[in-house]
Short mmCIF file of C-alpha atoms and ligand atoms in Angstrom, two decimals:
data_model
loop_
_atom_site.label_atom_id
_atom_site.label_comp_id
_atom_site.label_asym_id
_atom_site.label_seq_id
_atom_site.Cartn_x
_atom_site.Cartn_y
_atom_site.Cartn_z
CA MET A 1 -26.05 -9.47 15.17
CA THR A 2 -27.91 -6.64 13.46
CA VAL A 3 -26.69 -5.87 9.98
CA GLN A 4 -25.89 -2.17 9.98
CA HIS A 5 -26.04 -0.13 6.77
CA HIS A 6 -23.43 2.54 5.91
CA PRO A 7 -23.90 5.32 3.34
CA MET A 8 -21.02 6.74 1.31
CA ILE A 9 -19.61 10.22 2.00
CA ILE A 10 -19.62 12.86 -0.72
CA GLY A 11 -19.29 16.61 -0.20
CA GLY A 12 -19.39 16.14 3.57
CA HIS A 13 -22.81 14.43 3.38
CA GLU A 14 -23.97 10.86 3.74
CA VAL A 15 -25.22 9.67 0.36
CA ASP A 16 -27.22 6.49 -0.08
CA THR A 17 -28.15 4.48 -3.15
CA GLY A 18 -30.53 1.65 -3.91
CA GLU A 19 -27.55 -0.60 -4.62
CA ARG A 20 -25.67 -2.25 -1.75
CA LEU A 21 -22.37 -4.02 -1.15
CA GLU A 22 -22.43 -6.85 1.38
CA ILE A 23 -19.66 -6.92 3.96
CA ILE A 24 -18.76 -10.48 4.91
CA ASP A 25 -16.81 -11.48 8.03
CA PRO A 26 -14.10 -13.81 6.62
CA SER A 27 -13.90 -15.74 9.90
CA THR A 28 -17.55 -16.85 9.68
CA GLY A 29 -18.70 -16.22 6.12
CA GLU A 30 -21.63 -14.18 7.49
CA VAL A 31 -22.89 -10.83 6.21
CA THR A 32 -22.26 -8.31 8.98
CA ALA A 33 -23.01 -5.00 7.30
CA THR A 34 -24.09 -3.40 4.05
CA VAL A 35 -22.64 -0.34 2.34
CA ALA A 36 -24.04 1.95 -0.35
CA ARG A 37 -22.57 0.91 -3.70
CA GLY A 38 -21.36 3.81 -5.79
CA ASP A 39 -21.18 3.75 -9.58
CA GLU A 40 -19.77 6.11 -12.22
CA SER A 41 -22.31 8.83 -11.37
CA HIS A 42 -21.21 8.88 -7.72
CA ILE A 43 -17.57 9.17 -8.75
CA ASP A 44 -18.54 12.11 -10.99
CA LEU A 45 -20.39 13.74 -8.11
CA ALA A 46 -17.47 13.17 -5.73
CA VAL A 47 -14.96 14.66 -8.18
CA GLU A 48 -17.25 17.68 -8.63
CA SER A 49 -17.46 18.12 -4.83
CA GLY A 50 -13.70 17.77 -4.53
CA ARG A 51 -13.17 20.42 -7.20
CA LYS A 52 -15.63 22.82 -5.58
CA ALA A 53 -13.87 22.46 -2.24
CA PHE A 54 -10.49 22.88 -3.92
CA ASP A 55 -11.55 26.08 -5.69
CA ALA A 56 -13.09 27.47 -2.50
CA GLY A 57 -9.53 27.37 -1.09
CA ASP A 58 -10.35 26.67 2.57
CA TRP A 59 -8.04 23.68 2.42
CA SER A 60 -6.03 24.06 -0.79
CA ARG A 61 -4.90 27.60 0.09
CA ALA A 62 -4.83 27.21 3.88
CA ALA A 63 -1.48 27.86 5.56
CA PRO A 64 0.52 24.62 5.88
CA ALA A 65 0.41 25.00 9.68
CA GLU A 66 -3.41 25.04 9.59
CA ARG A 67 -3.52 21.86 7.51
CA SER A 68 -1.00 20.32 9.87
CA ALA A 69 -3.19 21.13 12.90
CA VAL A 70 -6.28 19.48 11.36
CA LEU A 71 -4.30 16.34 10.45
CA HIS A 72 -2.89 16.18 13.99
CA GLU A 73 -6.42 16.43 15.38
CA LEU A 74 -7.50 13.64 12.99
CA ALA A 75 -4.64 11.46 14.23
CA ARG A 76 -5.77 12.13 17.79
CA LEU A 77 -9.35 11.13 16.93
CA LEU A 78 -8.04 7.99 15.24
CA GLY A 79 -6.30 7.07 18.47
CA GLU A 80 -9.46 7.79 20.44
CA ASN A 81 -11.53 5.54 18.15
CA ILE A 82 -9.00 2.74 17.89
CA GLU A 83 -11.30 0.06 19.31
CA GLU A 84 -14.04 0.71 16.78
CA MET A 85 -11.49 0.83 13.95
CA VAL A 86 -9.98 -2.47 15.06
CA GLU A 87 -13.44 -4.05 15.17
CA LEU A 88 -14.22 -2.80 11.64
CA GLU A 89 -10.97 -4.22 10.25
CA ILE A 90 -11.56 -7.56 11.97
CA GLN A 91 -15.14 -7.65 10.73
CA ALA A 92 -14.47 -6.94 7.05
CA ASN A 93 -10.87 -7.91 6.57
CA GLY A 94 -10.44 -10.99 8.76
CA ALA A 95 -7.37 -9.64 10.55
CA THR A 96 -6.85 -11.15 13.99
CA VAL A 97 -7.23 -8.77 16.89
CA ARG A 98 -3.44 -8.81 17.43
CA GLN A 99 -2.73 -8.00 13.75
CA ALA A 100 -5.41 -5.31 13.56
CA THR A 101 -4.23 -3.69 16.79
CA GLY A 102 -0.52 -3.86 15.95
CA PHE A 103 -0.59 -3.20 12.22
CA HIS A 104 -3.84 -2.60 10.34
CA VAL A 105 -4.97 0.13 12.71
CA GLY A 106 -2.02 0.49 15.09
CA LEU A 107 0.24 2.02 12.44
CA ALA A 108 -2.38 4.41 11.07
CA ALA A 109 -2.22 7.18 13.70
CA PRO A 110 1.62 7.36 13.80
CA HIS A 111 1.76 7.39 10.00
CA LEU A 112 -0.80 10.19 9.91
CA GLU A 113 1.18 12.09 12.57
CA TYR A 114 4.22 11.87 10.32
CA PHE A 115 2.38 13.50 7.41
CA ALA A 116 0.79 16.06 9.76
CA ASN A 117 4.32 17.10 10.79
CA LEU A 118 5.46 17.07 7.18
CA ALA A 119 2.59 19.39 6.19
CA ALA A 120 4.18 22.01 8.46
CA THR A 121 7.82 21.46 7.52
CA TYR A 122 7.73 20.59 3.82
CA GLU A 123 9.35 23.14 1.54
CA PHE A 124 6.32 24.35 -0.41
CA GLU A 125 8.33 27.35 -1.72
CA THR A 126 12.01 27.51 -2.63
CA PRO A 127 13.24 31.01 -3.57
CA THR A 128 16.25 31.11 -5.90
CA LYS A 129 18.15 34.26 -6.93
CA ILE A 130 18.79 34.36 -10.69
CA ALA A 131 21.77 36.49 -11.59
CA ALA A 132 23.60 34.65 -14.34
CA PHE A 133 21.31 35.63 -17.21
CA PRO A 134 21.50 39.24 -18.45
CA THR A 135 18.53 40.06 -16.23
CA VAL A 136 18.45 40.01 -12.46
CA GLY A 137 15.47 38.36 -10.89
CA GLN A 138 14.12 35.85 -8.51
CA SER A 139 12.48 32.51 -9.17
CA THR A 140 10.28 30.90 -6.57
CA VAL A 141 9.81 27.22 -7.19
CA ARG A 142 6.44 26.34 -5.71
CA ARG A 143 5.00 22.98 -4.87
CA GLU A 144 1.27 23.40 -5.34
CA PRO A 145 -1.53 20.92 -4.77
CA ILE A 146 -2.61 19.16 -7.97
CA GLY A 147 -6.37 19.55 -7.50
CA VAL A 148 -8.58 16.49 -7.12
CA VAL A 149 -6.60 13.30 -6.70
CA GLY A 150 -7.96 9.76 -6.81
CA ALA A 151 -7.02 6.88 -4.51
CA VAL A 152 -7.86 3.23 -5.11
CA ALA A 153 -7.10 0.96 -2.17
CA PRO A 154 -6.96 -2.83 -1.70
CA TRP A 155 -8.61 -5.03 0.91
CA ASN A 156 -5.56 -6.31 2.78
CA PHE A 157 -4.76 -3.13 4.78
CA PRO A 158 -7.77 -0.96 3.95
CA LEU A 159 -7.21 1.90 6.38
CA LEU A 160 -3.41 1.96 6.31
CA LEU A 161 -2.90 1.73 2.54
CA GLY A 162 -5.71 4.22 1.96
CA LEU A 163 -4.01 6.53 4.41
CA TRP A 164 -0.67 6.26 2.60
CA LYS A 165 -2.44 8.06 -0.25
CA MET A 166 -4.91 10.30 1.59
CA ALA A 167 -2.41 11.65 4.14
CA PRO A 168 0.26 13.06 1.76
CA ALA A 169 -2.41 14.21 -0.70
CA LEU A 170 -4.26 16.12 2.05
CA ALA A 171 -1.04 17.43 3.60
CA ALA A 172 -0.23 19.01 0.24
CA GLY A 173 -3.67 20.67 0.00
CA ASN A 174 -5.43 18.42 -2.50
CA SER A 175 -9.00 17.21 -2.46
CA VAL A 176 -9.31 13.42 -2.47
CA VAL A 177 -11.78 10.91 -3.85
CA ILE A 178 -11.04 7.45 -2.50
CA LYS A 179 -12.53 4.21 -3.72
CA PRO A 180 -11.90 1.55 -1.09
CA ASP A 181 -12.05 -2.10 -2.00
CA GLU A 182 -15.63 -3.34 -2.26
CA LYS A 183 -15.05 -5.92 0.51
CA THR A 184 -13.50 -3.56 3.08
CA PRO A 185 -14.83 0.03 2.95
CA LEU A 186 -15.95 0.33 6.60
CA SER A 187 -12.75 1.72 8.15
CA THR A 188 -12.31 4.31 5.35
CA LEU A 189 -15.88 5.54 5.87
CA LEU A 190 -15.24 5.96 9.61
CA PHE A 191 -11.95 7.75 8.80
CA ALA A 192 -13.82 10.25 6.60
CA ARG A 193 -16.38 10.90 9.35
CA LEU A 194 -13.54 11.53 11.82
CA ALA A 195 -11.89 13.86 9.28
CA LEU A 196 -15.02 16.04 9.20
CA GLU A 197 -15.05 16.07 13.00
CA ALA A 198 -11.38 17.11 13.00
CA GLY A 199 -12.21 20.16 10.88
CA LEU A 200 -11.46 19.03 7.33
CA PRO A 201 -13.74 21.17 5.13
CA ALA A 202 -16.66 19.33 3.50
CA GLY A 203 -15.86 17.98 0.03
CA VAL A 204 -12.10 17.73 0.60
CA LEU A 205 -12.34 13.99 1.34
CA ASN A 206 -14.93 11.89 -0.45
CA VAL A 207 -15.38 8.13 -0.07
CA VAL A 208 -17.16 6.17 -2.81
CA PRO A 209 -17.26 2.42 -2.14
CA GLY A 210 -17.91 0.53 -5.37
CA ILE A 211 -16.87 -2.24 -7.72
CA GLY A 212 -13.37 -1.88 -9.16
CA HIS A 213 -14.08 -2.11 -12.87
CA VAL A 214 -17.03 0.31 -12.49
CA ALA A 215 -16.29 3.00 -9.87
CA GLY A 216 -12.50 2.44 -9.82
CA ALA A 217 -12.24 2.51 -13.59
CA ARG A 218 -14.25 5.77 -13.77
CA LEU A 219 -11.97 7.39 -11.19
CA ALA A 220 -8.85 6.40 -13.16
CA ALA A 221 -10.32 7.73 -16.41
CA HIS A 222 -12.00 10.86 -15.01
CA PRO A 223 -10.70 14.02 -16.75
CA GLY A 224 -11.16 16.05 -13.56
CA VAL A 225 -8.74 13.88 -11.57
CA GLY A 226 -5.10 14.96 -11.75
CA LYS A 227 -3.35 12.00 -10.15
CA ILE A 228 -4.08 8.42 -9.07
CA GLY A 229 -2.51 6.60 -6.14
CA PHE A 230 -3.20 2.87 -6.35
CA THR A 231 -2.33 -0.24 -4.39
CA GLY A 232 -3.44 -3.57 -5.72
CA SER A 233 -2.62 -6.27 -8.21
CA THR A 234 -0.21 -5.79 -11.09
CA ALA A 235 -2.98 -6.63 -13.60
CA VAL A 236 -5.26 -3.86 -12.31
CA GLY A 237 -2.28 -1.48 -11.99
CA LYS A 238 -1.77 -1.84 -15.75
CA GLU A 239 -5.48 -1.06 -16.34
CA ILE A 240 -5.19 2.05 -14.17
CA MET A 241 -2.10 3.21 -16.04
CA LYS A 242 -3.86 2.74 -19.39
CA ALA A 243 -6.96 4.62 -18.21
CA SER A 244 -4.80 7.41 -16.78
CA ALA A 245 -2.89 7.78 -20.04
CA GLU A 246 -5.95 9.25 -21.75
CA THR A 247 -5.63 12.45 -19.68
CA LEU A 248 -1.92 12.03 -18.84
CA LYS A 249 -2.49 11.70 -15.09
CA GLY A 250 0.46 10.98 -12.86
CA VAL A 251 0.28 7.57 -11.18
CA THR A 252 1.83 6.00 -8.12
CA LEU A 253 1.34 2.24 -8.30
CA GLU A 254 2.11 -0.20 -5.49
CA LEU A 255 1.62 -3.65 -6.98
CA GLY A 256 2.30 -7.32 -6.41
CA GLY A 257 5.40 -9.15 -5.24
CA LYS A 258 7.16 -12.51 -4.99
CA SER A 259 9.76 -11.54 -2.45
CA PRO A 260 12.88 -13.66 -1.98
CA ALA A 261 14.57 -14.30 1.36
CA ILE A 262 18.23 -15.19 0.81
CA VAL A 263 19.52 -17.27 3.71
CA LEU A 264 23.34 -17.17 3.69
CA ASP A 265 25.39 -20.12 4.92
CA ASP A 266 26.42 -18.23 8.08
CA ALA A 267 22.85 -17.35 9.15
CA ASP A 268 21.63 -18.30 12.59
CA LEU A 269 18.97 -20.79 11.56
CA ASP A 270 16.75 -20.50 14.64
CA THR A 271 16.38 -16.74 14.28
CA THR A 272 16.06 -17.02 10.53
CA ALA A 273 13.30 -19.65 10.71
CA ASP A 274 11.24 -17.45 13.04
CA GLY A 275 11.95 -14.33 11.00
CA LEU A 276 10.99 -16.04 7.77
CA LEU A 277 7.74 -17.41 9.15
CA TRP A 278 6.94 -13.91 10.37
CA GLY A 279 7.89 -12.59 6.92
CA CYS A 280 5.76 -15.12 5.05
CA MET A 281 2.79 -16.08 7.22
CA LEU A 282 1.74 -12.79 8.88
CA TYR A 283 -1.92 -12.02 8.01
CA SER A 284 -2.08 -15.46 6.37
CA GLY A 285 0.44 -14.33 3.74
CA GLN A 286 -1.90 -11.73 2.24
CA ILE A 287 0.76 -9.03 2.17
CA CYS A 288 2.39 -7.74 -1.00
CA MET A 289 5.87 -7.82 0.57
CA SER A 290 5.55 -11.33 2.09
CA MET A 291 8.73 -13.40 1.89
CA THR A 292 7.34 -16.25 -0.19
CA ARG A 293 10.56 -17.69 -1.62
CA ALA A 294 13.21 -18.92 0.83
CA LEU A 295 16.56 -19.47 -0.90
CA VAL A 296 18.68 -21.75 1.27
CA PRO A 297 22.19 -23.21 0.77
CA GLU A 298 21.79 -26.81 -0.40
CA SER A 299 24.07 -28.01 2.40
CA ARG A 300 21.85 -26.53 5.14
CA LYS A 301 18.42 -27.19 3.67
CA ASP A 302 17.39 -30.15 5.84
CA GLU A 303 18.26 -28.57 9.20
CA PHE A 304 16.57 -25.34 8.12
CA VAL A 305 13.35 -26.98 6.92
CA GLU A 306 13.20 -29.00 10.12
CA ARG A 307 13.22 -25.78 12.16
CA LEU A 308 10.68 -24.08 9.89
CA VAL A 309 8.25 -26.99 10.20
CA GLU A 310 8.71 -27.28 13.94
CA ARG A 311 8.09 -23.56 14.52
CA ALA A 312 5.22 -23.22 11.99
CA SER A 313 3.42 -26.17 13.63
CA THR A 314 2.92 -24.01 16.73
CA ILE A 315 0.80 -21.44 14.85
CA ARG A 316 -2.67 -21.44 16.42
CA PHE A 317 -5.94 -20.92 14.59
CA GLY A 318 -9.02 -19.53 16.21
CA GLY A 319 -11.62 -16.79 16.18
CA THR A 320 -10.30 -13.43 14.97
CA ARG A 321 -11.34 -11.64 18.19
CA ASP A 322 -9.45 -14.12 20.40
CA TRP A 323 -6.10 -12.71 21.61
CA GLU A 324 -4.66 -16.27 21.62
CA THR A 325 -5.21 -16.68 17.86
CA ASP A 326 -2.04 -16.49 15.76
CA MET A 327 -3.50 -16.93 12.30
CA GLY A 328 -6.86 -15.89 10.92
CA PRO A 329 -8.72 -16.61 7.68
CA LEU A 330 -8.14 -15.51 4.11
CA ILE A 331 -10.28 -12.66 2.83
CA SER A 332 -12.85 -14.68 0.83
CA GLN A 333 -13.94 -18.08 -0.42
CA ARG A 334 -12.52 -17.07 -3.80
CA GLN A 335 -9.10 -16.36 -2.30
CA LYS A 336 -9.21 -19.63 -0.34
CA ASP A 337 -9.98 -21.59 -3.53
CA ARG A 338 -7.21 -19.75 -5.35
CA VAL A 339 -4.63 -20.55 -2.65
CA LEU A 340 -5.70 -24.22 -2.48
CA GLY A 341 -5.39 -24.31 -6.29
CA TYR A 342 -1.77 -23.11 -6.05
CA ILE A 343 -1.06 -25.75 -3.38
CA GLU A 344 -2.44 -28.40 -5.74
CA SER A 345 -0.26 -27.09 -8.58
CA GLY A 346 2.82 -27.28 -6.33
CA LYS A 347 2.11 -30.95 -5.63
CA GLN A 348 1.48 -31.69 -9.27
CA GLU A 349 4.67 -29.98 -10.42
CA GLY A 350 6.72 -32.16 -8.06
CA ALA A 351 7.36 -30.01 -4.99
CA THR A 352 7.36 -31.82 -1.63
CA LEU A 353 4.79 -30.78 0.94
CA ALA A 354 6.66 -30.43 4.24
CA LEU A 355 3.77 -28.92 6.20
CA GLY A 356 0.09 -28.03 5.84
CA GLY A 357 -1.55 -27.87 2.45
CA GLY A 358 -5.10 -28.16 3.72
CA VAL A 359 -7.84 -26.56 5.75
CA PRO A 360 -7.50 -26.58 9.56
CA ASP A 361 -10.24 -28.27 11.64
CA GLY A 362 -11.81 -26.64 14.62
CA ALA A 363 -15.35 -26.25 15.78
CA ASP A 364 -15.11 -22.47 15.62
CA LEU A 365 -13.56 -22.34 12.13
CA GLY A 366 -16.53 -23.82 10.21
CA GLY A 367 -17.73 -21.01 7.98
CA GLY A 368 -14.42 -19.14 7.76
CA TYR A 369 -11.91 -19.10 4.90
CA TYR A 370 -8.97 -20.71 6.74
CA VAL A 371 -5.95 -22.39 5.12
CA GLU A 372 -3.06 -24.03 7.01
CA PRO A 373 0.45 -22.59 6.98
CA THR A 374 2.01 -24.50 4.12
CA ILE A 375 5.69 -25.19 3.42
CA PHE A 376 6.95 -26.71 0.17
CA THR A 377 10.49 -27.98 -0.33
CA ASP A 378 12.20 -29.21 -3.53
CA VAL A 379 10.75 -26.21 -5.32
CA THR A 380 12.45 -25.23 -8.56
CA PRO A 381 12.48 -21.68 -9.99
CA ASP A 382 10.26 -22.61 -12.94
CA MET A 383 7.32 -23.87 -10.84
CA LYS A 384 4.16 -21.80 -10.64
CA ILE A 385 4.43 -21.61 -6.83
CA ALA A 386 7.91 -20.07 -7.24
CA ARG A 387 6.87 -17.53 -9.89
CA GLU A 388 3.32 -16.32 -9.21
CA GLU A 389 1.97 -14.28 -6.34
CA ILE A 390 -0.20 -16.65 -4.28
CA PHE A 391 -1.32 -14.22 -1.55
CA GLY A 392 -1.75 -16.96 1.01
CA PRO A 393 0.25 -18.75 3.76
CA VAL A 394 2.50 -20.68 1.38
CA LEU A 395 6.31 -20.70 1.64
CA SER A 396 8.43 -22.23 -1.14
CA VAL A 397 11.93 -23.40 -0.17
CA LEU A 398 14.46 -23.42 -3.03
CA THR A 399 18.15 -24.32 -2.77
CA TYR A 400 21.28 -22.78 -4.24
CA ARG A 401 24.97 -23.75 -4.49
CA SER A 402 26.68 -20.36 -4.74
CA GLU A 403 25.88 -16.75 -3.87
CA ALA A 404 25.80 -15.95 -7.58
CA GLU A 405 23.14 -18.60 -8.09
CA ALA A 406 21.15 -17.30 -5.09
CA LEU A 407 21.13 -13.81 -6.63
CA GLU A 408 20.19 -15.17 -10.04
CA ILE A 409 17.16 -17.00 -8.59
CA ALA A 410 16.21 -14.02 -6.40
CA ASN A 411 16.24 -11.63 -9.37
CA ASP A 412 14.60 -14.02 -11.82
CA SER A 413 11.13 -12.58 -11.30
CA ASP A 414 8.81 -10.07 -12.95
CA TYR A 415 8.39 -8.58 -9.49
CA GLY A 416 10.82 -6.57 -7.36
CA LEU A 417 8.96 -5.26 -4.33
CA ALA A 418 10.79 -6.47 -1.23
CA SER A 419 13.49 -8.95 -0.26
CA SER A 420 15.53 -10.03 2.72
CA ILE A 421 19.02 -11.35 3.44
CA TRP A 422 19.77 -13.44 6.53
CA SER A 423 23.37 -13.59 7.71
CA SER A 424 25.53 -13.17 10.80
CA ASP A 425 27.92 -10.98 8.80
CA ASN A 426 26.48 -7.49 8.29
CA SER A 427 29.06 -6.33 5.77
CA ARG A 428 28.57 -9.43 3.64
CA ALA A 429 24.79 -8.90 3.65
CA LEU A 430 25.12 -5.16 2.94
CA GLU A 431 27.37 -5.92 -0.02
CA MET A 432 24.85 -8.38 -1.41
CA ALA A 433 21.95 -5.93 -0.91
CA GLY A 434 23.32 -3.81 -3.75
CA GLN A 435 22.75 -6.65 -6.19
CA VAL A 436 19.15 -7.47 -5.30
CA GLN A 437 16.55 -5.99 -7.67
CA ALA A 438 13.93 -4.83 -5.18
CA GLY A 439 12.64 -1.58 -3.71
CA THR A 440 13.38 -2.80 -0.17
CA VAL A 441 16.07 -5.14 1.18
CA TRP A 442 15.71 -6.06 4.84
CA ILE A 443 18.73 -7.60 6.52
CA ASN A 444 17.79 -10.07 9.27
CA ASP A 445 14.21 -8.81 9.39
CA ALA A 446 11.01 -8.53 7.36
CA HIS A 447 7.86 -6.36 7.19
CA LYS A 448 9.82 -3.44 8.66
CA ILE A 449 7.78 -0.56 7.28
CA ASN A 450 9.15 2.82 8.26
CA VAL A 451 6.99 5.80 7.34
CA GLU A 452 10.07 8.01 6.98
CA VAL A 453 11.56 6.09 4.06
CA PRO A 454 10.19 5.43 0.58
CA PHE A 455 8.40 2.17 -0.15
CA GLY A 456 7.66 0.71 -3.59
CA GLY A 457 8.79 -1.70 -6.23
CA TYR A 458 11.20 -2.39 -9.05
CA LYS A 459 9.95 -3.92 -12.31
CA GLN A 460 6.27 -4.93 -12.32
CA SER A 461 5.91 -4.29 -8.59
CA GLY A 462 5.14 -0.65 -9.18
CA VAL A 463 5.76 2.87 -10.33
CA GLY A 464 6.91 5.58 -7.92
CA ARG A 465 7.22 5.35 -4.15
CA GLU A 466 4.96 6.01 -1.18
CA LEU A 467 5.99 7.24 2.29
CA GLY A 468 8.93 9.45 3.21
CA PRO A 469 9.10 13.16 2.45
CA HIS A 470 8.99 12.69 -1.28
CA ALA A 471 5.49 11.18 -1.04
CA LEU A 472 4.47 14.85 -0.93
CA ASP A 473 6.41 15.56 -4.13
CA HIS A 474 4.12 13.07 -5.86
CA TYR A 475 0.98 14.91 -4.76
CA THR A 476 2.14 18.34 -5.91
CA GLU A 477 2.68 20.18 -9.18
CA VAL A 478 5.88 22.19 -9.58
CA LYS A 479 5.48 25.83 -10.58
CA ASP A 480 8.20 28.37 -11.20
CA VAL A 481 7.19 31.99 -10.54
CA TYR A 482 9.81 34.37 -11.96
CA LEU A 483 9.96 37.98 -10.81
CA ASP A 484 12.13 40.45 -12.74
CA LEU A 485 14.16 42.60 -10.36
CA SER A 486 16.40 44.42 -12.82
CA ASN A 487 13.94 47.26 -13.47
CA ASP A 488 16.02 48.00 -16.50
CA LYS A 489 14.53 47.47 -19.94
CA ALA A 490 17.95 47.81 -21.53
CA ALA A 491 19.30 44.92 -19.51
CA ARG A 492 16.78 42.52 -21.03
CA PRO A 493 17.52 40.76 -24.32
CA TRP A 494 14.22 41.88 -25.91
CA ASP A 495 16.02 43.64 -28.73
CA VAL A 496 16.80 40.21 -30.20
CA LEU A 497 13.24 40.48 -31.50
CA LEU A 498 12.50 44.18 -31.25
CA SER A 499 15.69 45.77 -32.59
CA HIS A 500 13.68 48.21 -34.79
CA ALA A 501 10.91 49.05 -32.33
CA ASP A 502 12.45 52.35 -31.25
CA ASP A 503 13.57 53.42 -34.76
P1 NAD B 601 -7.02 -5.70 -6.97
O1 NAD B 601 -6.06 -5.13 -7.94
O2 NAD B 601 -7.97 -6.72 -7.42
O3 NAD B 601 -7.92 -4.55 -6.30
C1 NAD B 601 -7.35 -3.39 -5.74
C2 NAD B 601 -8.33 -2.25 -5.89
O4 NAD B 601 -8.51 -1.95 -7.27
C3 NAD B 601 -9.72 -2.51 -5.34
O5 NAD B 601 -10.22 -1.34 -4.74
C4 NAD B 601 -10.51 -2.84 -6.58
O6 NAD B 601 -11.90 -2.57 -6.45
C5 NAD B 601 -9.89 -1.90 -7.59
N1 NAD B 601 -10.05 -2.28 -8.99
C6 NAD B 601 -10.24 -3.51 -9.52
N2 NAD B 601 -10.35 -3.42 -10.87
C7 NAD B 601 -10.22 -2.12 -11.18
C8 NAD B 601 -10.21 -1.40 -12.42
N3 NAD B 601 -10.37 -2.01 -13.59
N4 NAD B 601 -10.01 -0.07 -12.38
C9 NAD B 601 -9.84 0.57 -11.21
N5 NAD B 601 -9.85 -0.05 -10.01
C10 NAD B 601 -10.02 -1.38 -10.00
O7 NAD B 601 -6.09 -6.20 -5.80
P2 NAD B 601 -6.51 -6.95 -4.49
O8 NAD B 601 -6.81 -8.34 -4.82
O9 NAD B 601 -7.55 -6.17 -3.76
O10 NAD B 601 -5.18 -6.81 -3.62
C11 NAD B 601 -4.19 -7.74 -3.70
C12 NAD B 601 -3.09 -7.24 -4.59
O11 NAD B 601 -2.60 -5.98 -4.11
C13 NAD B 601 -1.90 -8.16 -4.57
O12 NAD B 601 -1.40 -8.33 -5.86
C14 NAD B 601 -0.89 -7.43 -3.71
O13 NAD B 601 0.42 -7.77 -3.93
C15 NAD B 601 -1.18 -6.02 -4.03
N6 NAD B 601 -0.71 -5.16 -2.95
C16 NAD B 601 0.40 -4.39 -3.16
C17 NAD B 601 0.89 -3.60 -2.14
C18 NAD B 601 2.11 -2.74 -2.35
O14 NAD B 601 2.33 -1.85 -1.54
N7 NAD B 601 2.89 -2.95 -3.38
C19 NAD B 601 0.26 -3.58 -0.91
C20 NAD B 601 -0.87 -4.37 -0.74
C21 NAD B 601 -1.35 -5.15 -1.77
#
């Protein structure tokens, strides 16, 4: 395989540097591509280009319908290039072809379509008659683009989570500088090339691949950037917030999770076992909202674990381009070591390994970063595997004796991103949902991302929400323009100050 090199995109041009990032295929451990590595100077250049494009007004002051048309065309091009996008996500991100087709790339075009529609229908101006004050006038509350906004994306869903920031920011008329994760910039670079083809003016979307604490940190601190949208770890989210504080930038932070799945005593255990494995093991558990803590009634634990183990044992490993493969590798050797370290800590702290815990064999898995689906029982809430985000295919089963105890365990976490309740009684589950401290509660399902509703976390899982109409609120400034309509100097209260002016 020839190792192709990809430049970054700034001001509508391909920009190369002497420094390179290596893109490694997680299923083989081989370098498959290189990408120009941007540093602080490239971020500065990208922000300058974004500002120039913003001030030129071709995008920032374009009619919403024009912006909508370009975003629709971009969504169409995304659909047309789906095979190449899927290949890029498999190559850099280790998604299996089924995951990349269904999720990593498959959701991107519909999500972009949603924001393209929103660009045309969003209320950018709200006129309000003001008659109560002594004067008569009209206020127009405007939602205006902020200027240049920064996006910092993670490696687990590079295109999709980048798009959750780029799409509303562009729909609102902003210029964007995005720093993709250093391991997975390929799909974002292709997206930016397609955006130019769709008619997005040069400089409106700039992509600077680079190392987080260098290029990412500069973007968060840059005085010319008015807002940062970030998805990643809670630790880095705190760094971004600190860096943003210097210039009082707005932030939207989507961070880590340790999501609980509360299995009620009336749940259908066959459906719940499948749903929970889907919720925990999809993309080898490298999803912020993965259901990593199963809370099960003590009286039903054994029958439930039996089903979980039986169903999880059918998960097939294989090459990431093979449609028969159920589970692919982790993103890197580092992540694999980290996950195996957590599995070791679970054993040492006294949890019982019910399934997995190791590395799968297979002639075709040699160089890849694979870890078996792993299920621990006898987990207690104080164990590391019950408290920390592992970001791997590891499910911890905990037991409870009463609903109150289930809720206490579920909420006893620094995180509050997602959660699920499994029950055959909808009203009972809906009632319980009100008491779970999480930004999303799924009832009898998991990973149900709907672009029309807000997504984000309680507590240390984030600040603000992405998706839904109010994603656009977060990428706009609010301006009130007041127009006096009284035409009557006497009707204004100016004589409070100027009572002697006409003497
Ligand atoms: P990470 O925080 O290490 O990296 C995320 C991004 O931040 C990367 O682009 C990285 O280069 C950049 N970065 C790193 N240090 C930086 C710094 N000092 N300043 C600016 N940018 C910096 O996270 P990760 O390991 O890539 O992703 C996994 C994490 O992301 C998990 O914790 C997961 O839960 C979280 N995540 C959250 C959501 C959500 O929607 N809440 C979705 C996906 C992933």
